[in-house]
Short mmCIF file of C-alpha atoms in Angstrom, two decimals:
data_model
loop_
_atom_site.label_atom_id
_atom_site.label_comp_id
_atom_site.label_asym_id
_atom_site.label_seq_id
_atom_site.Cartn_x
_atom_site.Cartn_y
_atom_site.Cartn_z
CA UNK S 1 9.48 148.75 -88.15
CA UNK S 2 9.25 149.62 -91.76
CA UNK S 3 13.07 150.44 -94.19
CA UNK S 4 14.41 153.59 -94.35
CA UNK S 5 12.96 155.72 -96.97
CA UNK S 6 14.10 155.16 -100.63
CA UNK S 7 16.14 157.84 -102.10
CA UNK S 8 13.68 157.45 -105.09
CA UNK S 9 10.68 158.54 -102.84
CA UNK S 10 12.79 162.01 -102.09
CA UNK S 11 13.46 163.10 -105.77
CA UNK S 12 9.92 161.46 -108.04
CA UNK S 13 6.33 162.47 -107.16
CA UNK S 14 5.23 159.62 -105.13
CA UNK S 15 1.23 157.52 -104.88
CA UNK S 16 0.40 156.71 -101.55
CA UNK S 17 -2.25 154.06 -100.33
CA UNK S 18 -3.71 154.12 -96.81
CA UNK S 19 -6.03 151.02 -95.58
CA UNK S 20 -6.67 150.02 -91.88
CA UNK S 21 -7.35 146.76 -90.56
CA UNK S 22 -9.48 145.84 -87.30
CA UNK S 23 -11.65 148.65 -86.97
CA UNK S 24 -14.16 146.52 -85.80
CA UNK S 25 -12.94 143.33 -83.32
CA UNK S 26 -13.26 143.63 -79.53
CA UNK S 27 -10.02 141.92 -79.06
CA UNK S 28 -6.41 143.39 -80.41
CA UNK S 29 -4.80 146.58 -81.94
CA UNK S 30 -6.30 148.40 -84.98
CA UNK S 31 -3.87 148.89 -86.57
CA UNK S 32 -3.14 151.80 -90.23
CA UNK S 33 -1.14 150.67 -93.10
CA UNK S 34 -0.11 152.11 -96.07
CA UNK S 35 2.37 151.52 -99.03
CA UNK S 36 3.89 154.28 -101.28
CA UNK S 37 5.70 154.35 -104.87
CA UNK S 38 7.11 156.77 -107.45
CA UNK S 39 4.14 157.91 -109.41
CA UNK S 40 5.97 156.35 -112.75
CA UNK S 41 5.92 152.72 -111.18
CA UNK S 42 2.27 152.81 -110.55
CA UNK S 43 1.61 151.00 -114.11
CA UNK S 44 3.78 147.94 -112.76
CA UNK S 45 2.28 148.09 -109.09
CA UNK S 46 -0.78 146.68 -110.79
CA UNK S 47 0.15 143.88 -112.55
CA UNK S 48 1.79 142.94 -108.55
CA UNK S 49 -1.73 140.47 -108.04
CA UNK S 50 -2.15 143.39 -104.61
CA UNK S 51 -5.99 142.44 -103.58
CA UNK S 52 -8.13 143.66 -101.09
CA UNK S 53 -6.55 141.50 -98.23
CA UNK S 54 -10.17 140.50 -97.00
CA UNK S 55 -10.01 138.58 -100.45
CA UNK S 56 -7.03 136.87 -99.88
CA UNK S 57 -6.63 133.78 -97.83
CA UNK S 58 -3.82 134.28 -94.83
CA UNK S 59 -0.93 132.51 -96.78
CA UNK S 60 -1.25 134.59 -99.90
CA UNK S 61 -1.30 138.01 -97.67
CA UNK S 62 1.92 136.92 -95.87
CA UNK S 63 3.68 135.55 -99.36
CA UNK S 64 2.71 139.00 -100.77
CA UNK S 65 3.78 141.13 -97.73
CA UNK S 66 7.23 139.53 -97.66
CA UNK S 67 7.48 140.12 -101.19
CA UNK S 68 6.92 143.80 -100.88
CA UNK S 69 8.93 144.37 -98.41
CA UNK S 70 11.85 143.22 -100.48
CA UNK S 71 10.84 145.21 -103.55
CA UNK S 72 12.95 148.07 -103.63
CA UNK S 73 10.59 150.72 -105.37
CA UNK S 74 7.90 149.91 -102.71
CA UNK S 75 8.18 151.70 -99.63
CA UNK S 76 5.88 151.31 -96.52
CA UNK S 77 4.80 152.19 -93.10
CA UNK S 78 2.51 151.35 -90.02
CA UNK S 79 0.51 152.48 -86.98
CA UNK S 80 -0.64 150.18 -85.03
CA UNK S 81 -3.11 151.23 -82.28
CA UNK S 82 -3.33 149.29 -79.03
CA UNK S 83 -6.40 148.10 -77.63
CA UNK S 84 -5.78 149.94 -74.71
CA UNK S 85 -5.16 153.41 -75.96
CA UNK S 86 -8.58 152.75 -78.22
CA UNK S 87 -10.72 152.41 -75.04
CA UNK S 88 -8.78 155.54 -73.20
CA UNK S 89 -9.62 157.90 -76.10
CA UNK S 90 -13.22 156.48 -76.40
CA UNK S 91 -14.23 156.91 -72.74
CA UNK S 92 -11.74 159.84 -71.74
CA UNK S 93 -14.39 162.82 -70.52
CA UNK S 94 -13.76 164.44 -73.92
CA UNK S 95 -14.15 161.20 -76.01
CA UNK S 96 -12.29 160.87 -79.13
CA UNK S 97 -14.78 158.72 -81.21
CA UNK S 98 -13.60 155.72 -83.87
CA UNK S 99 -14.03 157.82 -86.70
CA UNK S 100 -12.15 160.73 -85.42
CA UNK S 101 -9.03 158.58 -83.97
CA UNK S 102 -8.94 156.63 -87.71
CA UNK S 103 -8.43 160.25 -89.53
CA UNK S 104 -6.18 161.19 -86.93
CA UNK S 105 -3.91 157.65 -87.39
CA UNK S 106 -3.93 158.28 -91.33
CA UNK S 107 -3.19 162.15 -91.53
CA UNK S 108 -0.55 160.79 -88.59
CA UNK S 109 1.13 158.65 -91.67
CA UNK S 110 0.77 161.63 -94.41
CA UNK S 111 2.52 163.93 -92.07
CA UNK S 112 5.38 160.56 -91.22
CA UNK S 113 6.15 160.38 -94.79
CA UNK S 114 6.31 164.07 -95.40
CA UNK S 115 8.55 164.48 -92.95
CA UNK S 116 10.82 161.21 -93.85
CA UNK S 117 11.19 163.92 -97.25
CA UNK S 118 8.77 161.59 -99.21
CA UNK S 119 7.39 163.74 -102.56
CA UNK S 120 3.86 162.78 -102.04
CA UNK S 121 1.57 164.17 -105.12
CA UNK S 122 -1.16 161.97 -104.89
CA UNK S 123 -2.94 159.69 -101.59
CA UNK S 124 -5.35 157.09 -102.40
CA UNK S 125 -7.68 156.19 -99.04
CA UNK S 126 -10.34 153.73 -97.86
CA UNK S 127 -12.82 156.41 -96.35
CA UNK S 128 -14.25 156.35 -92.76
CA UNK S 129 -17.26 158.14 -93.05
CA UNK S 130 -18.53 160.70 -95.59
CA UNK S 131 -15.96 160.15 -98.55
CA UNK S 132 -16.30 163.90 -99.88
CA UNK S 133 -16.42 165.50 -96.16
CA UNK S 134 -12.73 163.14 -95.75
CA UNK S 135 -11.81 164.41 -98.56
CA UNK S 136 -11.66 167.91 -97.78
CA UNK S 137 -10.58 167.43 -94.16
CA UNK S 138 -7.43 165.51 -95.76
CA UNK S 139 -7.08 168.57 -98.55
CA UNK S 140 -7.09 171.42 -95.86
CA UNK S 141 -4.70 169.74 -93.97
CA UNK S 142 -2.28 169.39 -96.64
CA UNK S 143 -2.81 171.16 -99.69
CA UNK S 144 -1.00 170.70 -102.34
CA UNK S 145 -1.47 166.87 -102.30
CA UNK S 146 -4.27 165.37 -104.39
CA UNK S 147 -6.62 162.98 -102.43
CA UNK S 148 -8.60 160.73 -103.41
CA UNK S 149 -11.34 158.98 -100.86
CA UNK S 150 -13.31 156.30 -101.88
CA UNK S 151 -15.57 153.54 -100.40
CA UNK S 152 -14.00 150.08 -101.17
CA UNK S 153 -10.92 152.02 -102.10
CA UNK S 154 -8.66 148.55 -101.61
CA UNK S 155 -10.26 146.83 -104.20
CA UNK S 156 -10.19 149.95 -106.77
CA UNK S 157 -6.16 150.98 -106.45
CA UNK S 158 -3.26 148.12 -106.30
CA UNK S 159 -1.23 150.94 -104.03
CA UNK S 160 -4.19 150.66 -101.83
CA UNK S 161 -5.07 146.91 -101.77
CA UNK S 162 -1.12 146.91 -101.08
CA UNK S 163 -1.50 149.04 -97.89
CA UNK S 164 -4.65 147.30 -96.99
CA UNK S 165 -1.74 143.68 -97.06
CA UNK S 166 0.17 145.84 -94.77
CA UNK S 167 -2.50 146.67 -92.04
CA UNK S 168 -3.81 143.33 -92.12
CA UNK S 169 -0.73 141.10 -91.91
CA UNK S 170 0.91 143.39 -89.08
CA UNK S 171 -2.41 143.09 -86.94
CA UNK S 172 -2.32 139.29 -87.57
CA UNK S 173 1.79 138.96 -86.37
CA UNK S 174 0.23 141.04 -83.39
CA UNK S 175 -2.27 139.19 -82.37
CA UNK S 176 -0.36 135.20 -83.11
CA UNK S 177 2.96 137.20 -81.38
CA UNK S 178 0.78 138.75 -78.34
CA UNK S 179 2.57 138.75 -75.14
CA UNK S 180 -0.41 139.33 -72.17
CA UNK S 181 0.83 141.69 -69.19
CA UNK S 182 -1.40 140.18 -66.98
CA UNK S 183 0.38 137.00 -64.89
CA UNK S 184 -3.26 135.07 -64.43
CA UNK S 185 -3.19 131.65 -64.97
CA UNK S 186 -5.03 129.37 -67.37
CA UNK S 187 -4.57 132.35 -70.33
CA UNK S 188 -4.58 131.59 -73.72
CA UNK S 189 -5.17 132.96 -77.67
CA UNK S 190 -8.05 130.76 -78.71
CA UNK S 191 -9.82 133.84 -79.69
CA UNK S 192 -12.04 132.73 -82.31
CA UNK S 193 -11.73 135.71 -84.73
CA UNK S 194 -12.43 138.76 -82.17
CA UNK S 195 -15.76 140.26 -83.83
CA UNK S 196 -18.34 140.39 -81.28
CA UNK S 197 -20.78 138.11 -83.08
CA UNK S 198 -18.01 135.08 -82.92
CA UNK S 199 -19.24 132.53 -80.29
CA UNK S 200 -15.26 131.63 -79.87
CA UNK S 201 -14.95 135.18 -78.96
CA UNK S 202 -17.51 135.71 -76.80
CA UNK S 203 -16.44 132.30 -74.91
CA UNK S 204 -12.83 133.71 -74.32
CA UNK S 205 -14.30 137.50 -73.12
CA UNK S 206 -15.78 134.73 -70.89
CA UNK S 207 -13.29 133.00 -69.68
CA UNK S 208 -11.08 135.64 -69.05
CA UNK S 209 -13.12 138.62 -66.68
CA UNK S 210 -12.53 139.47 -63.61
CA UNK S 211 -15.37 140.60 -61.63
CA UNK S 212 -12.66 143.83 -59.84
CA UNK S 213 -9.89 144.19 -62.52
CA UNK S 214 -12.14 143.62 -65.63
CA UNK S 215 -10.20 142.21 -68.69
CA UNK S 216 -6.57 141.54 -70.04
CA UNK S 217 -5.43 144.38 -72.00
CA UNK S 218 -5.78 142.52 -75.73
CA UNK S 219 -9.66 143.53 -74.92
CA UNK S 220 -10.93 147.31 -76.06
CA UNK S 221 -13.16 147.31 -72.52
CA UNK S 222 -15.12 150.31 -74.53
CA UNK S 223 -17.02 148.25 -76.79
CA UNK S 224 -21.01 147.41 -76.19
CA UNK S 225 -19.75 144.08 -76.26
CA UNK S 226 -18.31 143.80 -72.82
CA UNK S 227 -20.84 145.07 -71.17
CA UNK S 228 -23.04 141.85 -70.36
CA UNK S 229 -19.95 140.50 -68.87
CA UNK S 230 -19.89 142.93 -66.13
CA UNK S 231 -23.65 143.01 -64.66
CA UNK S 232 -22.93 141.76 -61.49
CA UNK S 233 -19.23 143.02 -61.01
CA UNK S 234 -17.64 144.78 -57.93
CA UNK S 235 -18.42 148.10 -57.09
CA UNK S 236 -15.69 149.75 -56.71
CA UNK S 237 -14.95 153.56 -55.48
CA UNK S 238 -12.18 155.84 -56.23
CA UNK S 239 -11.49 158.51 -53.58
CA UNK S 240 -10.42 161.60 -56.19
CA UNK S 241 -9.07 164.73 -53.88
CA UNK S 242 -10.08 167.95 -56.31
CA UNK S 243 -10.17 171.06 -56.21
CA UNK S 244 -12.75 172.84 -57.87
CA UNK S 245 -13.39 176.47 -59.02
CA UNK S 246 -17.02 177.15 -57.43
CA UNK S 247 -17.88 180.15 -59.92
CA UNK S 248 -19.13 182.08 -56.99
CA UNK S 249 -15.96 184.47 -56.46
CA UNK S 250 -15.78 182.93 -52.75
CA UNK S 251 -12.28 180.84 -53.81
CA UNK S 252 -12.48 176.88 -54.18
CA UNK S 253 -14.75 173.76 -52.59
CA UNK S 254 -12.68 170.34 -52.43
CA UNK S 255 -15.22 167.45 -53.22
CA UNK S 256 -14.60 163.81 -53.01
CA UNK S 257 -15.35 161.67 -56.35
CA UNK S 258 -16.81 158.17 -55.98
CA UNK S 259 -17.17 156.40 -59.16
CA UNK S 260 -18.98 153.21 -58.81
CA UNK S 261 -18.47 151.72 -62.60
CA UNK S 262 -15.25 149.66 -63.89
CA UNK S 263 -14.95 151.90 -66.72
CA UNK S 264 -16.99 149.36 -69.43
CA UNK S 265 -19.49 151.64 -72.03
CA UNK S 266 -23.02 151.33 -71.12
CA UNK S 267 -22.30 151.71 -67.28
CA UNK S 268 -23.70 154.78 -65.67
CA UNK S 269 -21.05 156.41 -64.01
CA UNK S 270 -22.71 157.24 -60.47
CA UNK S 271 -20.61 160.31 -59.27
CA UNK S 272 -21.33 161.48 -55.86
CA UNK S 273 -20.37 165.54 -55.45
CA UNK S 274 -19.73 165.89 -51.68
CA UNK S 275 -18.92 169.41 -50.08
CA UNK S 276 -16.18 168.38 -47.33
CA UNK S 277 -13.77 170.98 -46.87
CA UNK S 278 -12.02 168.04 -46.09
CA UNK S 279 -14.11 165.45 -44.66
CA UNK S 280 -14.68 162.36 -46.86
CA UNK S 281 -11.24 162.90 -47.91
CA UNK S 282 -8.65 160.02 -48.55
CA UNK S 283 -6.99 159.71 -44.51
CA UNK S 284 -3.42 160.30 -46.17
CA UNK S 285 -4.42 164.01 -47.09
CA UNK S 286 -6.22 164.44 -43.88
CA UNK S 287 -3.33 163.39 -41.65
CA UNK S 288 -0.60 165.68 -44.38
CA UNK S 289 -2.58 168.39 -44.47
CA UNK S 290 -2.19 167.92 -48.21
CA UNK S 291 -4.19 169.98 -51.14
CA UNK S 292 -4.14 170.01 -54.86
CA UNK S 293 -2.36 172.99 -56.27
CA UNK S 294 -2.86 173.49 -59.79
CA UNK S 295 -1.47 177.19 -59.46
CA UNK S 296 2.29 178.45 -58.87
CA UNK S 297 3.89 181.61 -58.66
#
């Protein structure tokens, strides 16, 4: 999505900014931005009028996104993380929480631009949690780079109030340019502005559930949020043929899985262990024969 890198970026010590946008809407990606420059163009980078893009109305964040993009001693780069994958980390049986799965998206662009042959001396970073803690997690990773991690980081360093333009204009072409997977009819984008407390928001998570297939994939089904939508939804059951080490030396127990909950946080995930040696299981193994083999010679 973004240029190729600058030859500039490969032979000057380079600033980088990192800033996120949509940590916190039920509805759309989240999506990591961040901008980089030769360390002797940082003077110049601030007299750019680069804000904090929460600051900035939608018209000025687009005028100054296009302009950076054609500025040839600004480079740039994105992640943009789908709703879906959000939710499948979150509630995956070893969960990958918010925090973690933000540090992992901006270390992901570090390591992108190191290995594009950026010289990157110093990174400038909106923190997610404990600022100093970041810090060091960052330095350990890659020494040798100076970080700094700061709360409100956009509005203290242009190259990060630039990267902050980046995240929040790319999430915004997502969202207006959002192309559903789901064939239903009567679908639409009047989202309102996708934080949980917006009554336009709350109307469309409304309007669009399904009491057996939950919601359209723009929706992260793992926040608290959904979760009211969903009290008197289907039950549905999942036949799961396992095969489980029993710890007892006397070889394996198959057990059947029934998981009564559509997958939204705050359900309680009833899970029924049954001892069948078969029975209980899905008729197509039955009538096969078939087991799980997780071991080969």
């Amino acid at each position: 999505m973004a240029a190729p890198v600058p030859e500039w970026a490969t032979k000057e010590p380079c600033l980088m900014g990192i800033d996120e946008a949509g940590r916190g809407p039920v509805l759309g990606p989240m999506v990591y931005g961040c901008m980089y420059c030769a360390r002797s163009y940082n003077n110049t980078l601030a007299t750019l009028k680069f804000a904090d893009s929460k600051t900035l109305k939608e018209e000025q964040r687009e005028e100054l996104f296009e302009s950076l993009k054609v500025n040839s001693s600004i480079g740039w780069e994105v992640d943009v993380i789908c709703p879906k994958d959000l939710s499948a980390k979150m509630l995956r049986k070893s969960k990958v929480n918010l925090n973690e799965i933000s540090h992992n998206s901006a270390m992901g662009l570090v390591r992108k631009l190191l290995d594009m042959g950026v010289l990157l001396a110093e990174v400038y970073i909106d923190t997610v949690g404990d600022p100093e803690k970041y810090r060091i997690k960052l330095t350990e990773k890659f020494p040798g780079i100076k970080f700094v991690v700061a709360k409100k980081a956009d509005s203290l360093y242009p190259v990060v109030s630039g990267a902050s333009i980046v995240a929040k204009v790319t999430r915004d072409r997502a969202l207006r340019n959002w192309v559903f997977d789901e064939t239903a009819l009567n679908m639409h984008m009047k989202t309102g502005s996708g934080y949980p407390g917006d009554t336009d928001t709350k109307q469309w998570l409304q309007d669009h559930k399904h009491p057996v297939f939950g919601f359209p994939t723009l929706v992260r089904f793992s926040w608290g949020t959904c979760t009211p939508f969903f009290k008197d939804a289907v039950e549905v059951t999942w036949e799961s043929d396992e095969v489980d080490e029993d710890g007892t030396g006397n070889g394996s127990t198959k057990r059947q899985v029934k998981l009564s909950s559509l997958g939204f946080t705050g359900f309680k995930r009833k899970t029924e262990e049954i001892e069948s040696s078969g029975k209980g299981r899905c008729k197509f193994f039955q009538a096969r024969k078939l087991e799980l083999v997780r071991k080969f010679q």
